[in-house]
Tab-separated table of C-alpha atoms in Angstrom:
chain	number	residue	atom	x	y	z
A	1	MET	CA	-7.199	-20.745	19.110
A	2	ARG	CA	-4.448	-18.456	20.304
A	3	THR	CA	-2.582	-15.719	18.421
A	4	GLN	CA	-0.680	-12.595	19.288
A	5	VAL	CA	-2.599	-10.175	17.057
A	6	GLY	CA	-6.140	-10.659	15.783
A	7	ILE	CA	-6.672	-8.483	12.714
A	8	VAL	CA	-10.194	-7.675	11.549
A	9	GLY	CA	-10.183	-6.628	7.911
A	10	ALA	CA	-8.180	-7.945	4.947
A	11	GLY	CA	-7.820	-4.669	3.115
A	12	PRO	CA	-4.460	-2.960	2.670
A	13	ALA	CA	-4.236	-1.939	6.344
A	14	GLY	CA	-4.898	-5.375	7.806
A	15	LEU	CA	-2.798	-7.309	5.313
A	16	LEU	CA	0.147	-4.912	5.542
A	17	LEU	CA	0.055	-5.025	9.345
A	18	SER	CA	0.099	-8.821	9.273
A	19	HIS	CA	3.072	-8.752	6.876
A	20	LEU	CA	5.083	-6.233	8.912
A	21	LEU	CA	4.462	-8.129	12.145
A	22	ALA	CA	5.512	-11.422	10.546
A	23	LEU	CA	8.839	-9.868	9.527
A	24	HIS	CA	9.473	-9.434	13.261
A	25	GLY	CA	8.307	-12.908	14.296
A	26	ILE	CA	4.854	-11.897	15.560
A	27	ASP	CA	1.954	-14.118	14.502
A	28	SER	CA	-1.523	-12.946	13.536
A	29	VAL	CA	-4.889	-14.094	12.249
A	30	VAL	CA	-6.656	-11.966	9.614
A	31	VAL	CA	-10.426	-12.266	9.085
A	32	ASP	CA	-12.755	-10.536	6.624
A	33	HIS	CA	-16.420	-10.961	5.751
A	34	ARG	CA	-15.719	-10.398	2.057
A	35	SER	CA	-14.395	-12.949	-0.417
A	36	ARG	CA	-10.807	-12.969	-1.613
A	37	GLU	CA	-12.054	-12.311	-5.148
A	38	HIS	CA	-13.972	-9.220	-4.052
A	39	ILE	CA	-11.029	-7.774	-2.137
A	40	VAL	CA	-8.550	-8.073	-4.996
A	41	ALA	CA	-10.995	-6.784	-7.637
A	42	ARG	CA	-12.403	-3.665	-5.993
A	43	ALA	CA	-11.349	-0.464	-7.820
A	44	ARG	CA	-10.060	2.081	-5.309
A	45	ALA	CA	-7.316	4.671	-4.840
A	46	GLY	CA	-4.304	4.773	-7.117
A	47	VAL	CA	-1.627	7.181	-5.824
A	48	LEU	CA	1.065	6.171	-3.329
A	49	GLU	CA	2.995	8.821	-1.459
A	50	HIS	CA	6.776	8.797	-1.579
A	51	GLY	CA	6.998	7.222	1.879
A	52	SER	CA	4.332	4.610	1.132
A	53	ALA	CA	6.243	3.401	-1.923
A	54	ARG	CA	9.491	3.312	0.098
A	55	LEU	CA	7.803	1.243	2.799
A	56	LEU	CA	6.498	-1.337	0.315
A	57	ARG	CA	9.972	-1.714	-1.172
A	58	ALA	CA	11.607	-1.996	2.253
A	59	ALA	CA	9.093	-4.671	3.281
A	60	GLY	CA	9.802	-6.767	0.167
A	61	LEU	CA	6.519	-5.837	-1.533
A	62	GLY	CA	7.671	-3.400	-4.191
A	63	ALA	CA	8.912	-5.522	-7.095
A	64	ARG	CA	5.724	-5.481	-9.182
A	65	MET	CA	4.986	-1.893	-8.173
A	66	ASP	CA	8.356	-0.826	-9.580
A	67	ARG	CA	7.789	-2.820	-12.775
A	68	GLU	CA	4.204	-1.777	-13.475
A	69	GLY	CA	3.631	1.396	-11.472
A	70	ILE	CA	4.119	4.849	-12.973
A	71	GLU	CA	6.290	7.305	-11.057
A	72	HIS	CA	5.007	10.869	-11.196
A	73	GLY	CA	7.034	13.947	-10.366
A	74	GLY	CA	4.121	16.376	-10.257
A	75	ILE	CA	0.529	17.197	-11.160
A	76	TYR	CA	-1.294	19.644	-13.398
A	77	LEU	CA	-3.774	22.210	-12.091
A	78	GLN	CA	-6.181	23.444	-14.775
A	79	TYR	CA	-8.500	26.441	-14.446
A	80	ASP	CA	-9.790	29.368	-16.480
A	81	GLY	CA	-8.379	28.031	-19.756
A	82	VAL	CA	-4.828	27.356	-18.511
A	83	ARG	CA	-3.027	24.203	-17.327
A	84	GLU	CA	-0.104	24.719	-14.949
A	85	HIS	CA	2.413	22.068	-13.879
A	86	LEU	CA	3.620	21.695	-10.286
A	87	ASP	CA	7.050	20.025	-10.221
A	88	PHE	CA	7.219	17.958	-7.026
A	89	ARG	CA	10.847	16.959	-7.521
A	90	ASP	CA	11.888	20.588	-7.631
A	91	LEU	CA	9.582	21.708	-4.820
A	92	THR	CA	10.238	18.871	-2.337
A	93	GLY	CA	13.872	17.943	-2.855
A	94	GLY	CA	13.333	15.051	-5.239
A	95	ARG	CA	10.281	13.332	-3.764
A	96	THR	CA	7.676	11.821	-6.084
A	97	VAL	CA	4.479	9.753	-5.998
A	98	MET	CA	3.746	6.367	-7.540
A	99	VAL	CA	0.595	5.635	-9.540
A	100	TYR	CA	-0.210	2.065	-8.518
A	101	ALA	CA	-3.774	1.070	-7.736
A	102	GLN	CA	-4.866	-0.057	-4.285
A	103	THR	CA	-6.237	-3.156	-6.013
A	104	GLU	CA	-2.711	-4.087	-7.056
A	105	VAL	CA	-1.298	-3.395	-3.585
A	106	VAL	CA	-3.891	-5.772	-2.115
A	107	LYS	CA	-3.079	-8.446	-4.707
A	108	ASP	CA	0.606	-8.229	-3.794
A	109	LEU	CA	-0.187	-8.440	-0.082
A	110	VAL	CA	-2.542	-11.413	-0.408
A	111	GLU	CA	0.024	-13.287	-2.490
A	112	ALA	CA	2.806	-12.524	-0.006
A	113	ARG	CA	0.760	-13.525	3.032
A	114	GLN	CA	-0.499	-16.750	1.467
A	115	ALA	CA	3.004	-17.659	0.297
A	116	ALA	CA	4.160	-17.230	3.895
A	117	GLY	CA	1.414	-19.538	5.158
A	118	ALA	CA	-0.409	-16.789	7.035
A	119	ARG	CA	-3.816	-17.480	8.534
A	120	LEU	CA	-6.243	-15.550	6.297
A	121	GLU	CA	-9.954	-16.223	6.742
A	122	PHE	CA	-12.267	-14.832	4.053
A	123	GLU	CA	-16.094	-14.862	3.956
A	124	VAL	CA	-16.446	-15.037	7.727
A	125	ALA	CA	-19.692	-14.080	9.468
A	126	ASP	CA	-20.906	-12.754	12.819
A	127	THR	CA	-17.529	-11.256	13.753
A	128	ARG	CA	-17.227	-9.906	17.292
A	129	VAL	CA	-14.436	-8.452	19.391
A	130	ASP	CA	-14.817	-8.742	23.165
A	131	GLU	CA	-12.954	-8.202	26.438
A	132	LEU	CA	-11.098	-5.295	24.892
A	133	ASP	CA	-10.061	-3.784	28.215
A	134	SER	CA	-8.460	-7.033	29.399
A	135	ARG	CA	-4.937	-8.296	28.724
A	136	HIS	CA	-6.341	-10.946	26.384
A	137	PRO	CA	-9.127	-9.662	24.127
A	138	VAL	CA	-11.121	-12.219	22.168
A	139	LEU	CA	-11.917	-12.339	18.457
A	140	ARG	CA	-14.962	-14.458	17.579
A	141	TYR	CA	-16.190	-15.325	14.083
A	142	THR	CA	-17.888	-18.015	12.040
A	143	ALA	CA	-15.684	-19.335	9.245
A	144	ALA	CA	-16.872	-19.949	5.697
A	145	ASP	CA	-17.330	-23.653	6.514
A	146	GLY	CA	-19.780	-22.772	9.298
A	147	VAL	CA	-17.424	-23.510	12.220
A	148	ARG	CA	-17.484	-20.968	15.047
A	149	HIS	CA	-14.036	-19.814	16.215
A	150	GLU	CA	-12.833	-18.062	19.338
A	151	VAL	CA	-9.339	-16.569	19.133
A	152	VAL	CA	-7.621	-15.378	22.304
A	153	CYS	CA	-5.267	-12.505	21.422
A	154	ASP	CA	-2.782	-10.177	23.017
A	155	VAL	CA	-4.011	-7.327	20.814
A	156	ILE	CA	-6.813	-6.787	18.288
A	157	ALA	CA	-6.329	-4.462	15.309
A	158	GLY	CA	-9.492	-2.978	13.855
A	159	CYS	CA	-8.702	-2.559	10.156
A	160	ASP	CA	-12.254	-3.266	9.020
A	161	GLY	CA	-13.250	0.055	7.508
A	162	PHE	CA	-15.876	2.647	8.283
A	163	HIS	CA	-18.732	0.125	8.437
A	164	GLY	CA	-16.802	-2.517	10.378
A	165	VAL	CA	-17.528	-3.991	13.798
A	166	CYS	CA	-14.451	-2.781	15.711
A	167	ARG	CA	-15.116	0.901	16.205
A	168	PRO	CA	-18.755	0.305	17.310
A	169	SER	CA	-17.425	-2.204	19.873
A	170	ILE	CA	-15.829	0.629	21.846
A	171	PRO	CA	-18.112	1.627	24.751
A	172	ASP	CA	-20.242	4.757	24.492
A	173	GLY	CA	-18.596	7.901	25.729
A	174	VAL	CA	-15.042	6.876	24.870
A	175	LEU	CA	-14.762	8.159	21.292
A	176	ARG	CA	-15.046	11.709	20.090
A	177	VAL	CA	-16.305	11.785	16.506
A	178	PHE	CA	-15.859	14.570	13.938
A	179	ASP	CA	-17.911	14.239	10.753
A	180	ARG	CA	-18.678	16.359	7.694
A	181	ASP	CA	-20.507	15.485	4.476
A	182	TYR	CA	-19.719	17.403	1.286
A	183	PRO	CA	-22.356	18.580	-1.209
A	184	TYR	CA	-20.805	16.713	-4.129
A	185	ALA	CA	-19.648	13.273	-5.206
A	186	TRP	CA	-17.349	11.748	-7.808
A	187	LEU	CA	-18.504	9.711	-10.778
A	188	GLY	CA	-15.435	7.565	-11.446
A	189	ILE	CA	-14.753	5.439	-14.507
A	190	LEU	CA	-12.106	3.008	-15.683
A	191	ALA	CA	-11.715	3.091	-19.452
A	192	GLN	CA	-9.778	0.916	-21.859
A	193	VAL	CA	-7.894	3.797	-23.451
A	194	PRO	CA	-4.293	5.044	-23.143
A	195	PRO	CA	-4.093	8.101	-20.873
A	196	SER	CA	-4.184	11.473	-22.597
A	197	THR	CA	-1.749	12.924	-20.070
A	198	ASP	CA	1.630	12.050	-18.601
A	199	GLU	CA	0.635	13.133	-15.060
A	200	LEU	CA	-2.615	13.695	-13.184
A	201	ILE	CA	-4.756	16.670	-14.220
A	202	TYR	CA	-6.879	18.356	-11.550
A	203	ALA	CA	-9.341	20.613	-13.370
A	204	TYR	CA	-11.644	23.296	-11.987
A	205	HIS	CA	-14.486	24.242	-14.350
A	206	PRO	CA	-17.736	26.170	-13.932
A	207	ASP	CA	-19.557	22.871	-14.576
A	208	GLY	CA	-17.625	21.210	-11.744
A	209	PHE	CA	-14.386	19.411	-10.987
A	210	ALA	CA	-12.743	16.735	-13.170
A	211	LEU	CA	-9.680	14.550	-12.631
A	212	HIS	CA	-7.670	12.656	-15.225
A	213	SER	CA	-5.718	9.893	-13.512
A	214	LEU	CA	-4.009	6.755	-14.842
A	215	ARG	CA	-3.884	3.071	-14.063
A	216	SER	CA	-1.513	1.755	-16.726
A	217	PRO	CA	-0.276	2.671	-20.213
A	218	GLN	CA	-3.530	1.158	-21.530
A	219	VAL	CA	-6.085	2.106	-18.844
A	220	SER	CA	-7.283	5.551	-17.785
A	221	ARG	CA	-9.061	6.488	-14.549
A	222	LEU	CA	-11.238	9.603	-14.788
A	223	TYR	CA	-13.643	11.400	-12.473
A	224	LEU	CA	-16.431	13.959	-12.778
A	225	GLN	CA	-17.996	15.981	-9.982
A	226	VAL	CA	-21.698	15.137	-9.667
A	227	ASP	CA	-24.422	15.656	-7.062
A	228	PRO	CA	-24.364	13.187	-4.136
A	229	ASP	CA	-27.820	11.842	-5.059
A	230	GLU	CA	-26.961	11.393	-8.755
A	231	GLN	CA	-27.798	8.018	-10.310
A	232	LEU	CA	-25.440	6.129	-12.621
A	233	SER	CA	-28.340	5.468	-14.965
A	234	ALA	CA	-28.437	9.204	-15.736
A	235	TRP	CA	-24.893	9.053	-17.109
A	236	PRO	CA	-24.610	6.998	-20.317
A	237	ASP	CA	-21.172	6.731	-21.878
A	238	GLU	CA	-21.563	9.641	-24.280
A	239	ARG	CA	-22.707	12.001	-21.522
A	240	ILE	CA	-19.682	11.031	-19.421
A	241	TRP	CA	-17.208	11.611	-22.240
A	242	GLU	CA	-18.882	14.875	-23.242
A	243	GLY	CA	-18.699	16.139	-19.660
A	244	LEU	CA	-15.033	15.178	-19.421
A	245	ARG	CA	-14.164	16.781	-22.780
A	246	ARG	CA	-15.856	20.031	-21.755
A	247	ARG	CA	-14.177	20.250	-18.340
A	248	PHE	CA	-10.708	19.343	-19.685
A	249	ALA	CA	-10.988	21.485	-22.830
A	250	LEU	CA	-7.680	23.162	-23.709
A	251	ASP	CA	-6.383	24.536	-26.992
A	252	GLY	CA	-4.072	22.029	-28.708
A	253	TRP	CA	-5.009	19.105	-26.430
A	254	GLU	CA	-7.557	16.337	-26.918
A	255	LEU	CA	-9.045	13.751	-24.569
A	256	ALA	CA	-9.063	10.247	-26.036
A	257	ASP	CA	-12.079	8.110	-25.166
A	258	GLY	CA	-12.639	4.359	-25.134
A	259	LEU	CA	-14.580	1.480	-23.634
A	260	ILE	CA	-15.786	2.183	-20.078
A	261	PHE	CA	-15.583	-1.095	-18.142
A	262	ASP	CA	-16.129	0.104	-14.568
A	263	ARG	CA	-18.076	3.007	-13.101
A	264	SER	CA	-19.256	4.116	-9.678
A	265	ILE	CA	-20.402	7.162	-7.730
A	266	THR	CA	-18.610	7.972	-4.474
A	267	PRO	CA	-20.007	10.501	-1.966
A	268	MET	CA	-17.429	12.618	-0.183
A	269	ARG	CA	-17.004	13.065	3.545
A	270	SER	CA	-14.496	13.810	6.281
A	271	PHE	CA	-14.623	11.632	9.391
A	272	VAL	CA	-12.245	11.279	12.334
A	273	ALA	CA	-12.753	9.192	15.483
A	274	GLU	CA	-10.383	9.701	18.373
A	275	PRO	CA	-8.663	8.193	20.236
A	276	MET	CA	-7.618	5.385	17.889
A	277	ARG	CA	-7.092	2.995	20.789
A	278	TYR	CA	-9.275	1.497	23.498
A	279	GLY	CA	-7.611	-1.005	25.836
A	280	ARG	CA	-6.066	-3.693	23.643
A	281	LEU	CA	-8.007	-2.618	20.527
A	282	PHE	CA	-6.184	-0.397	18.016
A	283	LEU	CA	-8.035	1.193	15.086
A	284	ALA	CA	-6.291	1.775	11.763
A	285	GLY	CA	-7.269	3.058	8.335
A	286	ASP	CA	-10.890	3.755	7.435
A	287	ALA	CA	-12.076	2.315	10.746
A	288	ALA	CA	-10.791	5.531	12.323
A	289	HIS	CA	-10.869	8.150	9.575
A	290	ILE	CA	-12.234	8.987	6.119
A	291	VAL	CA	-11.012	11.826	3.891
A	292	PRO	CA	-12.268	13.174	0.561
A	293	PRO	CA	-10.300	11.539	-2.263
A	294	THR	CA	-9.108	14.828	-3.773
A	295	GLY	CA	-5.774	14.773	-1.941
A	296	ALA	CA	-5.090	11.040	-2.515
A	297	LYS	CA	-4.695	10.426	1.222
A	298	GLY	CA	-6.982	7.515	2.183
A	299	LEU	CA	-4.735	4.573	1.291
A	300	ASN	CA	-1.638	6.446	2.415
A	301	LEU	CA	-3.098	7.185	5.845
A	302	ALA	CA	-3.872	3.477	6.257
A	303	ILE	CA	-0.281	2.596	5.368
A	304	ALA	CA	1.044	5.210	7.792
A	305	ASP	CA	-1.226	3.965	10.595
A	306	VAL	CA	-0.065	0.366	10.361
A	307	THR	CA	3.580	1.392	10.008
A	308	VAL	CA	3.300	3.176	13.349
A	309	LEU	CA	1.197	0.353	14.809
A	310	ALA	CA	3.570	-2.394	13.713
A	311	GLU	CA	6.494	-0.687	15.418
A	312	ALA	CA	4.421	-0.177	18.565
A	313	LEU	CA	3.243	-3.801	18.688
A	314	VAL	CA	6.724	-5.174	18.114
A	315	ALA	CA	7.925	-3.113	21.080
A	316	LEU	CA	4.955	-4.192	23.203
A	317	LEU	CA	4.704	-7.890	22.382
A	318	ARG	CA	8.328	-8.802	21.713
A	319	ASP	CA	10.201	-6.424	23.992
A	320	GLY	CA	7.623	-5.695	26.694
A	321	ARG	CA	7.803	-1.926	26.129
A	322	PRO	CA	4.363	-0.221	26.141
A	323	GLU	CA	5.475	3.367	25.460
A	324	LEU	CA	4.954	3.312	21.673
A	325	ALA	CA	1.573	1.604	22.009
A	326	ASP	CA	0.519	4.253	24.504
A	327	ALA	CA	1.565	6.988	22.056
A	328	TYR	CA	0.017	5.305	18.969
A	329	SER	CA	-3.202	7.301	18.798
A	330	ASP	CA	-1.626	10.708	19.317
A	331	GLU	CA	1.108	10.059	16.765
A	332	CYS	CA	-1.327	8.871	14.102
A	333	LEU	CA	-3.874	11.612	14.722
A	334	ARG	CA	-1.339	14.366	14.059
A	335	ARG	CA	-0.917	12.985	10.541
A	336	VAL	CA	-4.641	12.280	10.167
A	337	TRP	CA	-5.646	15.850	10.980
A	338	ARG	CA	-3.000	17.265	8.621
A	339	ALA	CA	-4.275	15.036	5.817
A	340	THR	CA	-7.885	15.873	6.670
A	341	HIS	CA	-7.173	19.593	6.394
A	342	PHE	CA	-5.223	19.194	3.146
A	343	SER	CA	-7.944	17.027	1.597
A	344	ARG	CA	-10.658	19.515	2.574
A	345	TRP	CA	-8.573	22.406	1.194
A	346	MET	CA	-7.980	20.666	-2.144
A	347	THR	CA	-11.642	19.713	-2.338
A	348	SER	CA	-12.909	23.220	-1.590
A	349	MET	CA	-10.486	24.838	-4.026
A	350	LEU	CA	-11.350	22.577	-6.961
A	351	HIS	CA	-15.076	21.825	-6.641
A	352	ARG	CA	-17.941	24.114	-7.546
A	353	ALA	CA	-20.244	24.359	-4.549
A	354	PRO	CA	-24.014	24.253	-5.185
A	355	GLY	CA	-25.383	27.760	-5.425
A	356	ALA	CA	-21.951	29.369	-5.683
A	357	ASP	CA	-22.184	32.956	-6.921
A	358	ALA	CA	-19.774	34.876	-9.141
A	359	MET	CA	-17.780	36.187	-6.197
A	360	ARG	CA	-17.104	32.687	-4.827
A	361	GLU	CA	-15.958	31.593	-8.276
A	362	GLN	CA	-13.531	34.516	-8.537
A	363	LEU	CA	-12.159	33.782	-5.058
A	364	ARG	CA	-11.589	30.161	-6.061
A	365	LEU	CA	-9.793	31.222	-9.243
A	366	SER	CA	-7.663	33.620	-7.206
A	367	GLN	CA	-6.611	30.767	-4.930
A	368	LEU	CA	-5.689	28.596	-7.910
A	369	ARG	CA	-3.658	31.395	-9.511
A	370	TYR	CA	-1.812	32.001	-6.249
A	371	THR	CA	-1.111	28.282	-5.757
A	372	THR	CA	0.505	27.973	-9.182
A	373	ALA	CA	2.274	31.374	-9.229
A	374	SER	CA	3.742	31.419	-5.719
A	375	ARG	CA	6.598	29.031	-5.011
A	376	ALA	CA	5.693	29.047	-1.329
A	377	ALA	CA	2.077	28.075	-2.041
A	378	ALA	CA	3.096	25.463	-4.621
A	379	THR	CA	5.615	23.986	-2.164
A	380	SER	CA	2.918	23.662	0.494
A	381	LEU	CA	0.674	21.715	-1.885
A	382	ALA	CA	3.543	19.548	-3.122
A	383	GLU	CA	4.859	18.795	0.368
A	384	ASN	CA	1.437	17.645	1.533
A	385	TYR	CA	0.738	15.684	-1.651
A	386	VAL	CA	3.929	13.600	-1.532
A	387	GLY	CA	3.396	12.990	2.194
A	388	TYR	CA	3.673	15.148	5.286
A	389	PRO	CA	5.133	14.480	7.707
A	390	PRO	CA	7.456	12.098	5.811
A	391	LEU	CA	6.839	8.490	6.816
A	392	ARG	CA	9.538	7.286	9.220
A	393	LEU	CA	10.818	3.761	8.549
A	394	ASP	CA	13.860	3.494	10.796
A	395	GLY	CA	11.938	2.200	13.814
A	396	LEU	CA	10.844	-1.002	12.054
A	397	ASP	CA	14.318	-2.148	10.974
A	398	LEU	CA	12.994	-3.512	7.693
A	399	PRO	CA	15.308	-5.667	5.573
A	400	GLY	CA	15.076	-3.446	2.488
A	401	ALA	CA	15.197	-0.067	4.207
């Protein structure tokens, strides 16, 4: 087989890259070891930055998002018995975020790619990427029907996540890796109950952090800080709801509860691998970086990566101009490190660290008071939350931009 771009990973990064390239007449093959059903059902992130939502609309992928998503113009920070609102529209010149689950983004992308007749291969095995430092790298995999394929490419995009095969295929000594594990995790639930808030609530409490998010007018997404080695079996429904009620407690406000139909525990880490390119292999999304979920940056970084990558590959493969491809890693990493710092800052400010003494708690409360009382501090949080630097779309010449 022959294609211009071999894409490993059919998550949001890989599928969006395939879609953006197709809009510019560049063909691709997308492979993933998971099933289509697994990919479109997995509960993940749910907040799109202002630029991410604009990109999906410009690429013809925003119709259902605009019908079913929930636009938010701010968040609440809760601490020490108060709940303060940060108005993003006021602080950032009208920018907002969109609550629309990654699951739904992936559904829209799969439908769009299949409607366009794209080559999507699910449930593949023994995937390998070879000859990465040549002009024609090779993607090898065994399809679901047992047939072994060899695809000669111009470029390979590694969009296969932290545990994928692409990053480990880069020779030793090329990558520099930065890694940090955090001493807490999130117990996340999806519950069949209308949200008890109009916008996300980030709550600091002596028992630990809690987050009230949304998925739809009928479904709530909520999180509790737990220890990284905590077991789900230790958290029956009533204990979860009691923990949430205690951490969100506020005079005159009540948390509605309902049927929990999905739950998981997610450890938290920061990870960055640089550079994000080796030869004709380009890394994007979780293959190159992981951030704590507190700042809602993971999905948005993946979208930003492939927006930059799509423009670079169009210039390289259609126009014969390598400059943007050569600059890809540096351009992406500036955003990645900004998001990594913001995510760590939000995480540290809102989570109770194991063994924290009274002084550390007072320092954390002081930071929260300053963030909500100072317009400069609130603007910094808002600017980063809605997306900094703003995602640039003009280079892709998208039909809906």
